[in-house]
């Protein structure tokens, strides 16, 4: 029996990956699933019954008509998760929100409220916004550049954590006899003055049983990894292949020590789209079938353009050399865009070739029989490619088959829990409750005085 | 039987009014009520069982240690209402949010999401933020001035309504056979460029069964009434006395015609804190008792200061002439502050006298036996002082006594519903579903072409 246990989040519908453009056609998915709160509640209950750590909601604030169905029409993550909260008891509720296009005070309140409503199960997945067009919904012609976005992200997390500590845990004495509701010495204004934000505080909200919502992060650039090393307690990482995942894992965890942090202070979940069948061959056939269902060139062209700020590549000759879009590559998801541009130049590829290559079939590592998938997960987990998975399940049936066929194998091997350890997200993820920064100070000064 | 029916919202806990500073001591209110979602859900169910139109959540984003208990620690309104939504079926869900310290795209998404989650029961109470200190939580040293705040408010409502219309109601054809999820001609970008905001859109969210959330407004200045006349569909108005309420009602409703609007397009709810007992005398005794329970001078001084941007008046000599705070009066709630300053000057009052006078006992009009309170409500309703009440109930028992004793009288008189007319907030308030602006255009152009 191993001490360390696998962590599991469930990402529903807005899942990305092969075939996600055609997912709306699946008869098991209601046509309005992306805005149907009952559908999300049902998925959350499935996840909770299977002892998942959390429901994970990704997000975007920009669309055009070429976007996949579940992007076009979607619920704002915090509103969604708050509705789910009262229908669950153990499941963590992780919402994605942009640190680029939100005010820290606003985010602190909303995640803090979700944390109170769920009694300590909230998590914030900090992103700097992949979709560059978001800027034009928030008053800016151009998406902020990497340095500014990640500078804001770090400062936003610091401010928000400061706001979350506004009240020490014993601030509300509620002493009727002495007519004292609040001990005013336990309310603290942050008075933050930084490069990006000025926020005085205090926040008008107290801490939940888990102290503060859990900070997740998703972003693979050098800047993203730096942010993760400094403040993330969870990461949603791409899980493309074992070798690169191992490298990423060691890289990011290696950054913790510089901030006085330990490997256990950060849980890395890799995105995994499982395809499970009776045999490996059958599963691989099914996976290819899913990929083929979404094999329309125009859609691939539009999806390709999203990596370049929803750029419309159809204006270029498909069979001419790949156009010069270097100026577009530095905004949304630089790592991938720059690799594509470089390869196109070196190999002298046409636009059509680049698109076809980018969209070509790359089977997910998590395809096979339940036994094979369980073996793969064990390998990734013990091989330190991941602390857990963010399961990007396509349909409710996919959640069931993972839960009923793969999880029991992992439980038998002692790799996955057989009951919840806690009623908070931190408790289940094995993360410690952060002490209130002001309470710590008080203890210290008490010691000095003693 | 009258055609026009009384409308009722329920405002819980954060109610203002006499004795609200001591409310936390009431044994019927859990000490953590202001952050206890189960408490709100229970109140919502009480209101729904009694056929109320809506739950109404007020808000503030600034505190210091002198604020009343339910201000100190409170849930963000949208997160709160979303959790309440799935536990109710008919009840409207009206949340207060500042147009001064929020981005329109952010608000459009959050209220739009609540509207989808509740299947058409959301309302937005637009405020420009009473608490001037909010500015320092959002990067600004000074609260924006009236003209700027109300200019932003109007433009924000216009932008947000535009975003809510991004999808025509039949945009999602979800035609599996023809592989068409969205009819792209029915998705519209707003491309707004205004004095305060630039927002391209489209919003990534479709319209609910009520078309758009209902726009409420609360703010009594000339600027506030102008905003209401132009865009509000509901108002939360002070209900201090019959005469001033009649005047306010006629004033605001009189502004509708200039915008091509009708009296029925706007529902005015006055704030009402009922105190009901077996006899009028008993009710008045009880009301005075409530007032006396909160009769501490230091608290009155702090509460008085809140009208001047949470100004700390304790730094002044209480028995010297009222200090010169004209510069503070133009920010949070100008109407009242300026009247106070003027009176203090004319009457040569000391600070202590002004505070005592401001806090002196003014019985609410809605005190008495059930019969008396029902008569008063009928008078206000038929006398066009109000279209309904925002019931600021102190405790669950107060909701019950209003529901069980007053409402049956009003129902017998044909003034209040005996069953819900609809499952949407608009439907119950008797407001029409706004046509999608783009669908209207299409119809018009179709006519022209025909
Ligand atoms: C696995 C993963 C999931 C992500 N999910 C989101 C998301 O839901 N919304 C979003 O705006 N960005 C998302 N991002 C994007 C990043 O937040 C980031 O803005 C973008 O990738 C550019 O930064 P990077 O180069 O550091 O990755 C995700 C990134 C990764 C790796
Ligand atoms: C009955 C009533 C309720 C109000 N509720 C709120 C509220 O919950 N939050 C808030 O910030 N302001 C609230 N306001 C204040 C107004 O939005 C406004 O900011 C302030 O009163 C100054 O504008 P005015 O002079 O137009 O009233 C309320 C005002 C009224 C009359």
mmCIF file of N, CA and C in Angstrom, chain B residues 210-285:
data_model
loop_
_atom_site.group_PDB
_atom_site.id
_atom_site.type_symbol
_atom_site.label_atom_id
_atom_site.label_comp_id
_atom_site.label_asym_id
_atom_site.label_seq_id
_atom_site.Cartn_x
_atom_site.Cartn_y
_atom_site.Cartn_z
ATOM 1 N N UNK B 210 -37.050 34.090 -20.073
ATOM 2 C CA UNK B 210 -37.590 35.448 -19.898
ATOM 3 C C UNK B 210 -36.865 36.468 -20.789
ATOM 4 N N UNK B 211 -36.045 35.987 -21.696
ATOM 5 C CA UNK B 211 -35.391 36.891 -22.633
ATOM 6 C C UNK B 211 -34.151 37.538 -22.051
ATOM 7 N N UNK B 212 -34.341 38.332 -21.019
ATOM 8 C CA UNK B 212 -33.226 38.973 -20.334
ATOM 9 C C UNK B 212 -33.565 39.101 -18.856
ATOM 10 N N UNK B 213 -32.544 39.104 -17.996
ATOM 11 C CA UNK B 213 -32.802 39.410 -16.588
ATOM 12 C C UNK B 213 -33.517 40.758 -16.449
ATOM 13 N N UNK B 214 -34.279 40.900 -15.391
ATOM 14 C CA UNK B 214 -35.014 42.142 -15.133
ATOM 15 C C UNK B 214 -34.048 43.176 -14.529
ATOM 16 N N UNK B 215 -34.110 44.406 -15.043
ATOM 17 C CA UNK B 215 -33.249 45.476 -14.524
ATOM 18 C C UNK B 215 -33.959 46.227 -13.403
ATOM 19 N N UNK B 216 -33.435 46.112 -12.194
ATOM 20 C CA UNK B 216 -33.872 46.939 -11.074
ATOM 21 C C UNK B 216 -32.887 48.092 -10.887
ATOM 22 N N UNK B 217 -33.295 49.064 -10.094
ATOM 23 C CA UNK B 217 -32.437 50.208 -9.812
ATOM 24 C C UNK B 217 -32.738 50.677 -8.405
ATOM 25 N N UNK B 218 -31.730 51.191 -7.702
ATOM 26 C CA UNK B 218 -31.944 51.779 -6.375
ATOM 27 C C UNK B 218 -31.043 52.990 -6.249
ATOM 28 N N UNK B 219 -31.622 54.148 -6.165
ATOM 29 C CA UNK B 219 -30.852 55.403 -6.092
ATOM 30 C C UNK B 219 -31.832 56.534 -6.321
ATOM 31 N N UNK B 220 -31.892 57.490 -5.377
ATOM 32 C CA UNK B 220 -33.009 58.434 -5.340
ATOM 33 C C UNK B 220 -32.675 59.822 -5.839
ATOM 34 N N UNK B 221 -31.435 60.068 -6.225
ATOM 35 C CA UNK B 221 -31.059 61.389 -6.735
ATOM 36 C C UNK B 221 -31.739 61.647 -8.075
ATOM 37 N N UNK B 222 -31.638 62.885 -8.521
ATOM 38 C CA UNK B 222 -32.124 63.228 -9.849
ATOM 39 C C UNK B 222 -31.503 62.276 -10.895
ATOM 40 N N UNK B 223 -30.216 62.053 -10.778
ATOM 41 C CA UNK B 223 -29.527 61.171 -11.719
ATOM 42 C C UNK B 223 -30.089 59.747 -11.641
ATOM 43 N N UNK B 224 -30.378 59.317 -10.413
ATOM 44 C CA UNK B 224 -30.927 57.981 -10.233
ATOM 45 C C UNK B 224 -32.298 57.848 -10.875
ATOM 46 N N UNK B 225 -33.114 58.879 -10.711
ATOM 47 C CA UNK B 225 -34.462 58.825 -11.291
ATOM 48 C C UNK B 225 -34.405 58.885 -12.820
ATOM 49 N N UNK B 226 -33.441 59.635 -13.331
ATOM 50 C CA UNK B 226 -33.271 59.683 -14.783
ATOM 51 C C UNK B 226 -32.920 58.301 -15.327
ATOM 52 N N UNK B 227 -31.984 57.650 -14.649
ATOM 53 C CA UNK B 227 -31.603 56.288 -15.058
ATOM 54 C C UNK B 227 -32.819 55.368 -15.026
ATOM 55 N N UNK B 228 -33.577 55.455 -13.926
ATOM 56 C CA UNK B 228 -34.750 54.592 -13.775
ATOM 57 C C UNK B 228 -35.740 54.825 -14.909
ATOM 58 N N UNK B 229 -36.001 56.094 -15.211
ATOM 59 C CA UNK B 229 -36.970 56.406 -16.260
ATOM 60 C C UNK B 229 -36.556 55.822 -17.602
ATOM 61 N N UNK B 230 -35.270 55.796 -17.823
ATOM 62 C CA UNK B 230 -34.790 55.321 -19.117
ATOM 63 C C UNK B 230 -34.724 53.805 -19.196
ATOM 64 N N UNK B 231 -34.217 53.129 -18.169
ATOM 65 C CA UNK B 231 -33.957 51.689 -18.326
ATOM 66 C C UNK B 231 -34.510 50.757 -17.250
ATOM 67 N N UNK B 232 -34.916 51.272 -16.092
ATOM 68 C CA UNK B 232 -35.290 50.334 -15.033
ATOM 69 C C UNK B 232 -36.651 49.706 -15.295
ATOM 70 N N UNK B 233 -36.764 48.439 -14.949
ATOM 71 C CA UNK B 233 -38.044 47.731 -15.017
ATOM 72 C C UNK B 233 -38.578 47.494 -13.618
ATOM 73 N N UNK B 234 -37.725 47.714 -12.641
ATOM 74 C CA UNK B 234 -38.117 47.629 -11.246
ATOM 75 C C UNK B 234 -37.299 48.636 -10.462
ATOM 76 N N UNK B 235 -37.851 49.128 -9.367
ATOM 77 C CA UNK B 235 -37.117 50.043 -8.492
ATOM 78 C C UNK B 235 -37.265 49.563 -7.065
ATOM 79 N N UNK B 236 -36.160 49.620 -6.337
ATOM 80 C CA UNK B 236 -36.222 49.466 -4.886
ATOM 81 C C UNK B 236 -36.147 50.877 -4.330
ATOM 82 N N UNK B 237 -37.282 51.361 -3.829
ATOM 83 C CA UNK B 237 -37.382 52.752 -3.391
ATOM 84 C C UNK B 237 -37.542 52.801 -1.878
ATOM 85 N N UNK B 238 -37.107 53.905 -1.262
ATOM 86 C CA UNK B 238 -37.340 54.039 0.177
ATOM 87 C C UNK B 238 -38.843 54.214 0.396
ATOM 88 N N UNK B 239 -39.366 53.666 1.468
ATOM 89 C CA UNK B 239 -40.799 53.780 1.737
ATOM 90 C C UNK B 239 -41.010 54.504 3.053
ATOM 91 N N UNK B 240 -40.480 55.722 3.140
ATOM 92 C CA UNK B 240 -40.480 56.382 4.453
ATOM 93 C C UNK B 240 -41.858 56.867 4.882
ATOM 94 N N UNK B 241 -42.574 57.505 3.966
ATOM 95 C CA UNK B 241 -43.950 57.895 4.292
ATOM 96 C C UNK B 241 -44.764 57.957 3.006
ATOM 97 N N UNK B 242 -46.067 57.919 3.174
ATOM 98 C CA UNK B 242 -46.982 57.812 2.037
ATOM 99 C C UNK B 242 -46.817 58.981 1.070
ATOM 100 N N UNK B 243 -46.788 60.219 1.607
ATOM 101 C CA UNK B 243 -46.773 61.384 0.726
ATOM 102 C C UNK B 243 -45.523 61.413 -0.152
ATOM 103 N N UNK B 244 -44.361 61.206 0.451
ATOM 104 C CA UNK B 244 -43.145 61.285 -0.358
ATOM 105 C C UNK B 244 -43.079 60.104 -1.334
ATOM 106 N N UNK B 245 -43.653 58.969 -0.948
ATOM 107 C CA UNK B 245 -43.657 57.818 -1.855
ATOM 108 C C UNK B 245 -44.552 58.086 -3.069
ATOM 109 N N UNK B 246 -45.708 58.721 -2.840
ATOM 110 C CA UNK B 246 -46.606 59.066 -3.950
ATOM 111 C C UNK B 246 -45.906 60.024 -4.916
ATOM 112 N N UNK B 247 -45.218 60.976 -4.337
ATOM 113 C CA UNK B 247 -44.523 61.965 -5.155
ATOM 114 C C UNK B 247 -43.421 61.302 -5.989
ATOM 115 N N UNK B 248 -42.656 60.449 -5.325
ATOM 116 C CA UNK B 248 -41.569 59.747 -6.010
ATOM 117 C C UNK B 248 -42.125 58.858 -7.139
ATOM 118 N N UNK B 249 -43.194 58.165 -6.828
ATOM 119 C CA UNK B 249 -43.816 57.248 -7.787
ATOM 120 C C UNK B 249 -44.228 57.998 -9.056
ATOM 121 N N UNK B 250 -44.951 59.110 -8.853
ATOM 122 C CA UNK B 250 -45.425 59.882 -10.011
ATOM 123 C C UNK B 250 -44.254 60.480 -10.782
ATOM 124 N N UNK B 251 -43.279 60.945 -10.036
ATOM 125 C CA UNK B 251 -42.091 61.543 -10.645
ATOM 126 C C UNK B 251 -41.415 60.542 -11.585
ATOM 127 N N UNK B 252 -41.094 59.373 -11.041
ATOM 128 C CA UNK B 252 -40.349 58.403 -11.862
ATOM 129 C C UNK B 252 -41.212 57.849 -12.985
ATOM 130 N N UNK B 253 -42.457 57.514 -12.677
ATOM 131 C CA UNK B 253 -43.301 56.952 -13.745
ATOM 132 C C UNK B 253 -43.541 57.987 -14.840
ATOM 133 N N UNK B 254 -43.562 59.266 -14.416
ATOM 134 C CA UNK B 254 -43.743 60.335 -15.385
ATOM 135 C C UNK B 254 -42.601 60.453 -16.378
ATOM 136 N N UNK B 255 -41.453 59.866 -16.026
ATOM 137 C CA UNK B 255 -40.294 59.960 -16.915
ATOM 138 C C UNK B 255 -40.299 58.891 -18.000
ATOM 139 N N UNK B 256 -41.199 57.930 -17.879
ATOM 140 C CA UNK B 256 -41.168 56.788 -18.799
ATOM 141 C C UNK B 256 -41.549 57.183 -20.225
ATOM 142 N N UNK B 257 -42.592 58.004 -20.332
ATOM 143 C CA UNK B 257 -43.149 58.309 -21.656
ATOM 144 C C UNK B 257 -42.096 58.867 -22.608
ATOM 145 N N UNK B 258 -41.200 59.689 -22.066
ATOM 146 C CA UNK B 258 -40.157 60.294 -22.904
ATOM 147 C C UNK B 258 -39.308 59.238 -23.596
ATOM 148 N N UNK B 259 -39.307 58.039 -23.036
ATOM 149 C CA UNK B 259 -38.537 56.955 -23.634
ATOM 150 C C UNK B 259 -39.439 55.923 -24.292
ATOM 151 N N UNK B 260 -40.659 56.334 -24.599
ATOM 152 C CA UNK B 260 -41.596 55.420 -25.262
ATOM 153 C C UNK B 260 -42.032 54.276 -24.371
ATOM 154 N N UNK B 261 -42.015 54.522 -23.055
ATOM 155 C CA UNK B 261 -42.346 53.444 -22.140
ATOM 156 C C UNK B 261 -43.667 53.740 -21.417
ATOM 157 N N UNK B 262 -44.255 52.692 -20.847
ATOM 158 C CA UNK B 262 -45.557 52.812 -20.191
ATOM 159 C C UNK B 262 -45.416 52.576 -18.692
ATOM 160 N N UNK B 263 -46.425 53.028 -17.937
ATOM 161 C CA UNK B 263 -46.404 52.839 -16.488
ATOM 162 C C UNK B 263 -46.212 51.373 -16.100
ATOM 163 N N UNK B 264 -46.791 50.474 -16.886
ATOM 164 C CA UNK B 264 -46.701 49.053 -16.545
ATOM 165 C C UNK B 264 -45.332 48.460 -16.832
ATOM 166 N N UNK B 265 -44.468 49.224 -17.484
ATOM 167 C CA UNK B 265 -43.138 48.704 -17.804
ATOM 168 C C UNK B 265 -42.177 48.828 -16.628
ATOM 169 N N UNK B 266 -42.653 49.395 -15.530
ATOM 170 C CA UNK B 266 -41.794 49.628 -14.363
ATOM 171 C C UNK B 266 -42.570 49.321 -13.093
ATOM 172 N N UNK B 267 -41.992 48.504 -12.256
ATOM 173 C CA UNK B 267 -42.625 48.103 -11.004
ATOM 174 C C UNK B 267 -41.859 48.744 -9.849
ATOM 175 N N UNK B 268 -42.534 49.562 -9.061
ATOM 176 C CA UNK B 268 -41.856 50.239 -7.948
ATOM 177 C C UNK B 268 -42.160 49.528 -6.635
ATOM 178 N N UNK B 269 -41.110 49.004 -6.019
ATOM 179 C CA UNK B 269 -41.247 48.343 -4.718
ATOM 180 C C UNK B 269 -40.661 49.255 -3.648
ATOM 181 N N UNK B 270 -41.438 49.505 -2.615
ATOM 182 C CA UNK B 270 -40.893 50.320 -1.520
ATOM 183 C C UNK B 270 -40.411 49.411 -0.397
ATOM 184 N N UNK B 271 -39.326 49.802 0.213
ATOM 185 C CA UNK B 271 -38.813 49.058 1.354
ATOM 186 C C UNK B 271 -39.768 49.150 2.515
ATOM 187 N N UNK B 272 -40.118 48.005 3.101
ATOM 188 C CA UNK B 272 -41.073 48.015 4.204
ATOM 189 C C UNK B 272 -40.614 47.050 5.283
ATOM 190 N N UNK B 273 -40.428 47.593 6.491
ATOM 191 C CA UNK B 273 -40.071 46.747 7.623
ATOM 192 C C UNK B 273 -41.310 46.615 8.493
ATOM 193 N N UNK B 274 -42.029 45.528 8.340
ATOM 194 C CA UNK B 274 -43.281 45.407 9.085
ATOM 195 C C UNK B 274 -43.037 44.975 10.530
ATOM 196 N N UNK B 275 -43.854 45.488 11.423
ATOM 197 C CA UNK B 275 -43.905 44.949 12.783
ATOM 198 C C UNK B 275 -45.376 44.672 13.064
ATOM 199 N N UNK B 276 -45.694 43.408 13.248
ATOM 200 C CA UNK B 276 -47.095 42.987 13.355
ATOM 201 C C UNK B 276 -47.338 42.390 14.739
ATOM 202 N N UNK B 277 -48.440 42.783 15.362
ATOM 203 C CA UNK B 277 -48.813 42.204 16.659
ATOM 204 C C UNK B 277 -50.338 42.130 16.733
ATOM 205 N N UNK B 278 -50.853 41.645 17.861
ATOM 206 C CA UNK B 278 -52.308 41.477 17.966
ATOM 207 C C UNK B 278 -53.031 42.812 17.872
ATOM 208 N N UNK B 279 -52.436 43.816 18.462
ATOM 209 C CA UNK B 279 -53.067 45.150 18.408
ATOM 210 C C UNK B 279 -52.054 46.167 17.883
ATOM 211 N N UNK B 280 -52.568 47.304 17.427
ATOM 212 C CA UNK B 280 -51.687 48.367 16.954
ATOM 213 C C UNK B 280 -50.746 48.835 18.067
ATOM 214 N N UNK B 281 -51.315 48.972 19.253
ATOM 215 C CA UNK B 281 -50.513 49.476 20.374
ATOM 216 C C UNK B 281 -49.356 48.530 20.675
ATOM 217 N N UNK B 282 -49.671 47.259 20.690
ATOM 218 C CA UNK B 282 -48.638 46.253 20.972
ATOM 219 C C UNK B 282 -47.547 46.290 19.900
ATOM 220 N N UNK B 283 -47.959 46.442 18.675
ATOM 221 C CA UNK B 283 -46.990 46.492 17.574
ATOM 222 C C UNK B 283 -46.093 47.713 17.702
ATOM 223 N N UNK B 284 -46.678 48.825 18.068
ATOM 224 C CA UNK B 284 -45.860 50.042 18.225
ATOM 225 C C UNK B 284 -44.890 49.924 19.399
ATOM 226 N N UNK B 285 -45.361 49.285 20.475
ATOM 227 C CA UNK B 285 -44.448 49.038 21.600
ATOM 228 C C UNK B 285 -43.273 48.180 21.141
#
